Short mmCIF file of C-alpha atoms in Angstrom, two decimals:
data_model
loop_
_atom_site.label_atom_id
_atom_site.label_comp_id
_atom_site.label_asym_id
_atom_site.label_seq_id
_atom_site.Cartn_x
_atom_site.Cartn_y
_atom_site.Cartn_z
CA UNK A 1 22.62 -25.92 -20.52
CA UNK A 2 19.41 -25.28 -23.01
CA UNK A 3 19.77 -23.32 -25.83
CA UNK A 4 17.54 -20.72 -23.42
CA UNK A 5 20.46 -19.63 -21.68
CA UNK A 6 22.42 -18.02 -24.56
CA UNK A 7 22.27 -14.33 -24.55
CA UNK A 8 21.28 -11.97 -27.26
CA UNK A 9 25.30 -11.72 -28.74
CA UNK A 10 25.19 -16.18 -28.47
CA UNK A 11 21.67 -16.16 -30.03
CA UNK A 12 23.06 -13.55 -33.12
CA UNK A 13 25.72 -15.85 -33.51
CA UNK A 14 23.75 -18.60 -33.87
CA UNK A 15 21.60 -17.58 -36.45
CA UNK A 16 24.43 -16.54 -38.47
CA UNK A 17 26.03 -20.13 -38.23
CA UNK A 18 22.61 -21.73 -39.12
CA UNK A 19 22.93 -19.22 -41.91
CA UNK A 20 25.83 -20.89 -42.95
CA UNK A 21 24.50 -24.42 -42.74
CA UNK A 22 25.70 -25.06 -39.15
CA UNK A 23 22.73 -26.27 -36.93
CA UNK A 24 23.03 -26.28 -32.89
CA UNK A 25 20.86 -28.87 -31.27
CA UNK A 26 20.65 -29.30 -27.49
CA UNK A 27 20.37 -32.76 -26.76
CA UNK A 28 19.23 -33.46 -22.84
CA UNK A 29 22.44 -35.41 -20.27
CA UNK A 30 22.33 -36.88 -17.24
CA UNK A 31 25.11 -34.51 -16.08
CA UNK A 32 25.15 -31.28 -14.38
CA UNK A 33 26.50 -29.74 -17.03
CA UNK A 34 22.97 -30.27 -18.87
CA UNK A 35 22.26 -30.23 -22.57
CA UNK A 36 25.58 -31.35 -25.27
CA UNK A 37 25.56 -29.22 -27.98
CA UNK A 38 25.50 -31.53 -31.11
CA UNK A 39 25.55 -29.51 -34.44
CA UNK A 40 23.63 -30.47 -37.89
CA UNK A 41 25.92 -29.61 -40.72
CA UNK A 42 24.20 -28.99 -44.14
CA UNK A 43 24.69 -30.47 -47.30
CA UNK A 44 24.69 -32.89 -49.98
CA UNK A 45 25.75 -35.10 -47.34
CA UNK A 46 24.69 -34.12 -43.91
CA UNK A 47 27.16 -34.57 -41.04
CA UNK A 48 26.46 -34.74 -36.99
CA UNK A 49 29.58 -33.14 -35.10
CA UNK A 50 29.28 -35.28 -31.83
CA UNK A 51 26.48 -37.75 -30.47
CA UNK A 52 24.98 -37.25 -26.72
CA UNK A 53 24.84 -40.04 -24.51
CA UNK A 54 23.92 -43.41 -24.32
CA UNK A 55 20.40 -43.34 -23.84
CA UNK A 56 16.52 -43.38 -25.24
CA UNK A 57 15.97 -40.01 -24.21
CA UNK A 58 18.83 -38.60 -25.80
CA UNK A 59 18.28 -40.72 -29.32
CA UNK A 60 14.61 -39.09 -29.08
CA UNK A 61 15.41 -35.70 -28.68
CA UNK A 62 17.89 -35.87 -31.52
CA UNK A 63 15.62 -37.86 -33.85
CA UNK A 64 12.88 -34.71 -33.00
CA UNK A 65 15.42 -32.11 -33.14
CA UNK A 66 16.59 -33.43 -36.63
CA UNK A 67 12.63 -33.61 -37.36
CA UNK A 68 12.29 -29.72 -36.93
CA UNK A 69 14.80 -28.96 -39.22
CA UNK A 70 13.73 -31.36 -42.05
CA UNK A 71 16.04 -33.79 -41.55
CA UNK A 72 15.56 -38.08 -40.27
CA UNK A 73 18.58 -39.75 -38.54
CA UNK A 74 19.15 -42.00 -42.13
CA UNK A 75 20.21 -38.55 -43.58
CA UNK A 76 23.27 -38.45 -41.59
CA UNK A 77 26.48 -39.11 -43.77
CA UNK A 78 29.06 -38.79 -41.51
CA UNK A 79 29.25 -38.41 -37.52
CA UNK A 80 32.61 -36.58 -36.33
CA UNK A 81 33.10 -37.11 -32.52
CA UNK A 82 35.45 -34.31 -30.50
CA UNK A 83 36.47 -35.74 -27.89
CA UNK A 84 36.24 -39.46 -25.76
CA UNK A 85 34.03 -37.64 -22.70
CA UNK A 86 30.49 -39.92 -23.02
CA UNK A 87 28.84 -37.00 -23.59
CA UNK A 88 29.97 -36.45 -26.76
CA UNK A 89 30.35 -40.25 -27.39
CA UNK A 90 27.86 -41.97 -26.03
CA UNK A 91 25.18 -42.50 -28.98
CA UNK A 92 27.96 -42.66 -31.83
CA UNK A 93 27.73 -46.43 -32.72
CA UNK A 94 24.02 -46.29 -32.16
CA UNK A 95 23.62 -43.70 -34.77
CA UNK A 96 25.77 -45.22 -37.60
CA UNK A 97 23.80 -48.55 -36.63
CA UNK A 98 20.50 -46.61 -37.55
CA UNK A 99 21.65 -44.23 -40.54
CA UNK A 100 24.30 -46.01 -42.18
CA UNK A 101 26.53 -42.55 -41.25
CA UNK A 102 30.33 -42.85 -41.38
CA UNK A 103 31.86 -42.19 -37.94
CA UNK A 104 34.77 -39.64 -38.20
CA UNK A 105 37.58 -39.25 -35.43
CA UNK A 106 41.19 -38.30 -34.88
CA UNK A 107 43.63 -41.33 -35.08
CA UNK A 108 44.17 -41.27 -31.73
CA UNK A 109 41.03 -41.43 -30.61
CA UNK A 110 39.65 -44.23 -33.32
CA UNK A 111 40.61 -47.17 -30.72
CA UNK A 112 38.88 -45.36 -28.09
CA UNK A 113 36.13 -45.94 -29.41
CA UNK A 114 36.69 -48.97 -30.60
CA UNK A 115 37.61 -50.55 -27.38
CA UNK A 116 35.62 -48.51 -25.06
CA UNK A 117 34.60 -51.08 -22.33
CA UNK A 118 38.57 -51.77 -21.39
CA UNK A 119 39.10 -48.18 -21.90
CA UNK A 120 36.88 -46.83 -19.36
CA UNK A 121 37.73 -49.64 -16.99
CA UNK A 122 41.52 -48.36 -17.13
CA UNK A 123 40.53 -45.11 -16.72
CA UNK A 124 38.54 -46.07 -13.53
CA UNK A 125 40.97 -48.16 -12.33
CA UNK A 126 43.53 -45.03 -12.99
CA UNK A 127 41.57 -42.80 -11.11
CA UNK A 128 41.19 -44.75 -8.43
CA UNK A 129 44.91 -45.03 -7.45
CA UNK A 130 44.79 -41.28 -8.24
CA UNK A 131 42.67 -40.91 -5.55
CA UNK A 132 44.49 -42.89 -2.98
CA UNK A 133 47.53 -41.45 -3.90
CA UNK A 134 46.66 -37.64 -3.36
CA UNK A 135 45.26 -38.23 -0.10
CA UNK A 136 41.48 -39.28 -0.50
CA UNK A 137 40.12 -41.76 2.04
CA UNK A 138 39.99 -45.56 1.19
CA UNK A 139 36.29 -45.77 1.39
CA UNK A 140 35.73 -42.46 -0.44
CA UNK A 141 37.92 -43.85 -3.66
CA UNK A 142 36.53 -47.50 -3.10
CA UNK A 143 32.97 -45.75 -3.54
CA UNK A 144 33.34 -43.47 -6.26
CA UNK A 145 35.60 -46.88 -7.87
CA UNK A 146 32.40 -49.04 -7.39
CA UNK A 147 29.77 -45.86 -9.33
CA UNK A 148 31.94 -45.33 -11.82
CA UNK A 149 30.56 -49.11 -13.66
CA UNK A 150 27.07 -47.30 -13.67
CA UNK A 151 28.53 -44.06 -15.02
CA UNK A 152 29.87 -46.15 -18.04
CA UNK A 153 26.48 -47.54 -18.95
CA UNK A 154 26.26 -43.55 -20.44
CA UNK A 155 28.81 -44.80 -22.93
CA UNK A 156 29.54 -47.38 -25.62
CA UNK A 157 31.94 -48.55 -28.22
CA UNK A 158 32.00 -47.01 -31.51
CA UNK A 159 33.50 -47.69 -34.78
CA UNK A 160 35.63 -45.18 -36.67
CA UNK A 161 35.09 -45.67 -40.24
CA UNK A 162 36.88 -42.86 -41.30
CA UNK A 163 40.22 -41.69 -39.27
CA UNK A 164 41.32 -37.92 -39.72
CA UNK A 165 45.03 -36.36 -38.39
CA UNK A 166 46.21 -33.83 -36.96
CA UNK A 167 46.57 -30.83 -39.19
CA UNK A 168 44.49 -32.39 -42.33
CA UNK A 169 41.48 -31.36 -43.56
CA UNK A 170 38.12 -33.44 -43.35
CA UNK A 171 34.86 -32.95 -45.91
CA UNK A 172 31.44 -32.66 -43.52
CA UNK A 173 28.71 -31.45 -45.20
CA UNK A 174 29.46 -28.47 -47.71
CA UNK A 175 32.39 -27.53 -45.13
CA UNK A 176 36.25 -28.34 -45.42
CA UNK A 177 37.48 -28.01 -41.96
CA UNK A 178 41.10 -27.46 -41.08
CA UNK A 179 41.39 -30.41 -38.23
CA UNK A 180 43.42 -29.58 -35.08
CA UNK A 181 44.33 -32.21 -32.11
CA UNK A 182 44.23 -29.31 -28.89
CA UNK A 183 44.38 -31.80 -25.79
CA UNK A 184 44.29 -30.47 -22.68
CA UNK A 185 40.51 -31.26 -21.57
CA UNK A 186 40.67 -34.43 -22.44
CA UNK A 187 43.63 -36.31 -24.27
CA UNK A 188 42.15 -36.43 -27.86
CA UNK A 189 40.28 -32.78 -28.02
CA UNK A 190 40.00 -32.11 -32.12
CA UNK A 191 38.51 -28.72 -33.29
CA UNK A 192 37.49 -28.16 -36.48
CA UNK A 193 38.30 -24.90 -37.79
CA UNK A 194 36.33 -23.51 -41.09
CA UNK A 195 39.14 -20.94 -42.28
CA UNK A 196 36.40 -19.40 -45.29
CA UNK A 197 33.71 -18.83 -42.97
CA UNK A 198 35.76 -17.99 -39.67
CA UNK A 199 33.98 -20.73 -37.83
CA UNK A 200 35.24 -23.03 -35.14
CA UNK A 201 33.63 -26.13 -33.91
CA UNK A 202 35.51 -26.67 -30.47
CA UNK A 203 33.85 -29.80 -28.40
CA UNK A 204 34.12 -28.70 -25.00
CA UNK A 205 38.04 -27.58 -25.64
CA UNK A 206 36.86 -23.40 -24.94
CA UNK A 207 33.52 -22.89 -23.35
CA UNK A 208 31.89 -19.79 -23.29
CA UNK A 209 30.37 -19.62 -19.71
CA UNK A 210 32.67 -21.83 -18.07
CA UNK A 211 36.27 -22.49 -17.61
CA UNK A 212 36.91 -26.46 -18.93
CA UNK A 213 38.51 -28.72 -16.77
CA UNK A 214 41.83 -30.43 -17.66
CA UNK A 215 40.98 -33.57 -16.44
CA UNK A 216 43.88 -36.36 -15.81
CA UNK A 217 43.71 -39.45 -17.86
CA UNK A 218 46.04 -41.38 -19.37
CA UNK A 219 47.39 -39.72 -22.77
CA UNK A 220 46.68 -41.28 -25.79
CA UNK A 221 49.78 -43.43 -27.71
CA UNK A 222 52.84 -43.88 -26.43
CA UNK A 223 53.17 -43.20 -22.19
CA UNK A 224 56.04 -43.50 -20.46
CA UNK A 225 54.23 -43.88 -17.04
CA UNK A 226 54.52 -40.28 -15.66
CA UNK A 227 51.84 -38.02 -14.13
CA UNK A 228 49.78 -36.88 -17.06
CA UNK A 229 50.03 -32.75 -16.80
CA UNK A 230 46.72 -32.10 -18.56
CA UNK A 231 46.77 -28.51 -17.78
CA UNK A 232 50.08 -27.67 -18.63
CA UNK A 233 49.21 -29.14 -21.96
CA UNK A 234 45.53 -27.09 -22.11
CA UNK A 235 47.08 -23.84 -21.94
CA UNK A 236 49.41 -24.67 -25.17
CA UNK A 237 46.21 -25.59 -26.64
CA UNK A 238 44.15 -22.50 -25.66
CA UNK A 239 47.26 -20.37 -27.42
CA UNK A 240 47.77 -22.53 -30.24
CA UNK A 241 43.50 -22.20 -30.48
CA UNK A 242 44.19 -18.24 -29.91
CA UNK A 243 46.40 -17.22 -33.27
CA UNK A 244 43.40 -18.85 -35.38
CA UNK A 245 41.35 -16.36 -37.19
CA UNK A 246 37.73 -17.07 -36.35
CA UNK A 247 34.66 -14.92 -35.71
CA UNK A 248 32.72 -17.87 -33.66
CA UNK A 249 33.66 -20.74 -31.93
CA UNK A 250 30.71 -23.00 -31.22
CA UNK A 251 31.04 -24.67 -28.14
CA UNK A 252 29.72 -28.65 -26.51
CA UNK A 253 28.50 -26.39 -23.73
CA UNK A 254 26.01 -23.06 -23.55
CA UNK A 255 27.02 -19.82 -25.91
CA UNK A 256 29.27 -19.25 -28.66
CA UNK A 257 31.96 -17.60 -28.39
CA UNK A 258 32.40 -14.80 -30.44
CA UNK A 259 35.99 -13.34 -29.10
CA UNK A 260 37.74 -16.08 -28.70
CA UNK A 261 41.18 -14.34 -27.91
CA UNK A 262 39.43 -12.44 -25.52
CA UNK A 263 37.99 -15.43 -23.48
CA UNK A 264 41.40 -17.40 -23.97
CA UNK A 265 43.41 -14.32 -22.11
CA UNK A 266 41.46 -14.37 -19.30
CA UNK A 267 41.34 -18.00 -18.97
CA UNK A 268 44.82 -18.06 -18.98
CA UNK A 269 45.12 -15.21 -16.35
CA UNK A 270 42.40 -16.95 -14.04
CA UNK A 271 44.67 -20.26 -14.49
CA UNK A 272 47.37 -18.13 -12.92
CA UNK A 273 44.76 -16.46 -9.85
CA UNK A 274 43.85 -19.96 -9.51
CA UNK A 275 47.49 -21.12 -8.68
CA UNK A 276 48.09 -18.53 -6.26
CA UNK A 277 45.61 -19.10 -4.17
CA UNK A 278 46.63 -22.54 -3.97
CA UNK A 279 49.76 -21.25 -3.11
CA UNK A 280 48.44 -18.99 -0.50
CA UNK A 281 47.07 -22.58 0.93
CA UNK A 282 50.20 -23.90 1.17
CA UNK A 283 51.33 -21.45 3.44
CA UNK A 284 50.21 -24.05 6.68
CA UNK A 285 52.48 -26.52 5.63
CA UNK A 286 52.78 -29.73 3.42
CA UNK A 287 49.47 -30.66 2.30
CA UNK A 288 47.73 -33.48 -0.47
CA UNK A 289 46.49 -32.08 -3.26
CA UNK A 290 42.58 -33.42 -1.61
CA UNK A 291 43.47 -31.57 1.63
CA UNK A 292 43.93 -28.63 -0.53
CA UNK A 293 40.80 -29.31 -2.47
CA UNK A 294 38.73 -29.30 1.18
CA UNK A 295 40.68 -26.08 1.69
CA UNK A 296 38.97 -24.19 -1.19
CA UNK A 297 35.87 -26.07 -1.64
CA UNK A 298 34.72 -27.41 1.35
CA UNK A 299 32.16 -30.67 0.81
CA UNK A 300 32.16 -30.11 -2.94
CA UNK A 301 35.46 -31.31 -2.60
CA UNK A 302 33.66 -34.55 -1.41
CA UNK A 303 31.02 -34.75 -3.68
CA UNK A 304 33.18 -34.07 -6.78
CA UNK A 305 36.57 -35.73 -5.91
CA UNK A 306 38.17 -36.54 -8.76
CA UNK A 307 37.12 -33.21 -10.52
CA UNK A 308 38.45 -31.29 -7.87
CA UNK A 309 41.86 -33.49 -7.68
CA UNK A 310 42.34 -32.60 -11.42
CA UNK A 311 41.65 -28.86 -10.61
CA UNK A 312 44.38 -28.82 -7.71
CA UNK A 313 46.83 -30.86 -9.15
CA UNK A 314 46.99 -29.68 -12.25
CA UNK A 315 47.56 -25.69 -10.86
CA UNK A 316 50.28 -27.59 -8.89
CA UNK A 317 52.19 -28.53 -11.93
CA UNK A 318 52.34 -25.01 -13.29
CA UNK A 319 53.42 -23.96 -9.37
CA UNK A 320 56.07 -27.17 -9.82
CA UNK A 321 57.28 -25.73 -12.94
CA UNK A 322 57.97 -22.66 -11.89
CA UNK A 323 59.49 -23.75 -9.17
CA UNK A 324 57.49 -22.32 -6.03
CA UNK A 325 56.26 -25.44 -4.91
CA UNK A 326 57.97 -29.02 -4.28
CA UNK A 327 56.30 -32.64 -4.56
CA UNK A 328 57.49 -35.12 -1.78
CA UNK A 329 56.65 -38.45 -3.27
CA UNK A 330 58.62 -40.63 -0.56
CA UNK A 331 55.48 -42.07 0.84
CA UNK A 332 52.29 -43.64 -0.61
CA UNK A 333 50.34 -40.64 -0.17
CA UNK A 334 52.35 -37.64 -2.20
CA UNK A 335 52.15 -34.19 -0.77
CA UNK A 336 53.04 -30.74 -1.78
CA UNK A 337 54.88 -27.60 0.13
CA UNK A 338 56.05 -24.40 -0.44
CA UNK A 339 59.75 -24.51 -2.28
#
């Protein structure tokens, strides 16, 4: 989404960041999404909060972007990466290759991006039995399976030279951030939050103009082999995210977002919409969670499987939890009806 897009309240709070020293700079993706929002921090010693992906085009635009504001890609100190999504990722270890900068990360996510080629493989591999086991067809999941080796080409290993926690504090440019792990859309979102100036920096963990998915993946550390309930675990996040005191949050995707308590409530409240109408779907009789995606979506549900899966599934968990709906996982293929 180009910077183009942000309305007159985004653009405002945009200027007043860059006022403080906090630069947004669109850099182009092969995605539908569009444009990552990667943000120049100012200072002694200049700091990148995420990368872009893996390609020439992206490394240009950056390198021009950086241009415009005075800045070459050897200025860069330190590079502090969100979250694992290749978006975000994708150019880290090519940019501490060229500028010397210091790649920052959560400890969880350090041997993401350390081992990133058997990572994305097992998260392939995991989405593939996903698929098969919520009701997609064979040569749908095989497909998608046999892409997703192209898709990783937008990605590539990194190495964290400098490993933050959860709850610490980490130094990027002339700005102490309060650092806070808020999985949910992916297992290691981090936000940075800027307590002096009210500013968040928030990856793609609350969007302005759309709702982030949680998407299923295998958490990060110890697993004991159960379904991953990403969305359960988002909206703790989003509330956890709600009782900070901020007057921006700058987003990986279009706008700020400069009520963030605001957006949060009615995220949570569309979570809930969301799950009745699922629900409401139900009503036919036992269904997998793809037959419900075809339900609501029609081919999109096709074209986007295993976005769509993560969508159904996870509103089934908070339906599962509160004990409307029951999971019958006595075959291969699980399905879901009405408690």
């Amino acid at each position: 989404m180009s910077a183009t897009t942000i309305d007159a309240a985004g653009l405002a709070a945009l200027q007043r960041s860059a006022s403080q020293g906090i630069h947004r700079i669109p850099i182009p993706t092969p995605f539908a999404i569009g444009d990552v929002g990667v943000y120049l921090i100012e200072g002694d010693a200049p700091a990148l909060v995420d990368a872009g992906p893996n390609s020439a085009t992206a490394l240009g635009a950056l390198g021009l972007r950086l241009a415009e504001r005075g800045y070459a890609l050897t200025d860069i100190a330190h590079l502090f990466i969100t979250h694992q999504h290749i978006d975000h990722t994708g150019l880290a270890g090519e940019i501490a290759a060229r500028s010397g900068a210091q790649v920052v990360a959560l400890d969880v996510l350090a041997p993401v991006l350390r081992d990133w080629v058997h990572h994305s493989e097992q998260d392939d591999d995991d989405a593939f039995l996903l698929m098969s086991r919520h009701g997609v067809e064979a040569h749908v999941a095989e497909a998608l399976h046999a892409v997703a080796s192209i898709v990783r080409g937008w990605g590539a290993p990194a190495t964290v030279g400098q490993v933050v926690i959860d709850g610490g504090t980490v130094r990027l440019g002339d700005h102490d951030f309060d650092v806070h792990w808020r999985p949910g859309h992916s297992p290691s979102d981090t936000i940075l939050h800027d307590t002096q100036r009210g500013i968040v920096i928030a990856g793609d963990h609350l969007l302005k103009d759309i709702s982030s998915n949680a998407v299923i993946a295998r958490p990060l550390g110890r697993w004991d082999g159960s379904r991953p309930k990403p969305l359960v675990q988002y909206r703790e996040s989003l509330r956890a995210t709600r009782a900070l005191e901020a007057e921006v949050v700058l987003g990986g995707h279009g706008g700020p977002v400069t009520d963030h308590r605001e957006l949060i409530d009615a995220r949570l409240a569309e979570h809930e919409r969301r799950a009745e109408q699922f629900l409401d779907i139900l009503g036919g009789g036992p269904l997998t969670a793809h037959e419900i995606a075809t339900a609501k979506w029609g081919e999109v549900a096709i074209k986007q499987v295993f976005l769509t899966l993560s969508e159904v599934i996870g509103h089934l968990d908070l339906l599962l939890d509160a004990g409307v709906v029951i999971e019958d996982r006595s075959e291969h293929v699980i399905r879901f009806a009405r408690a």
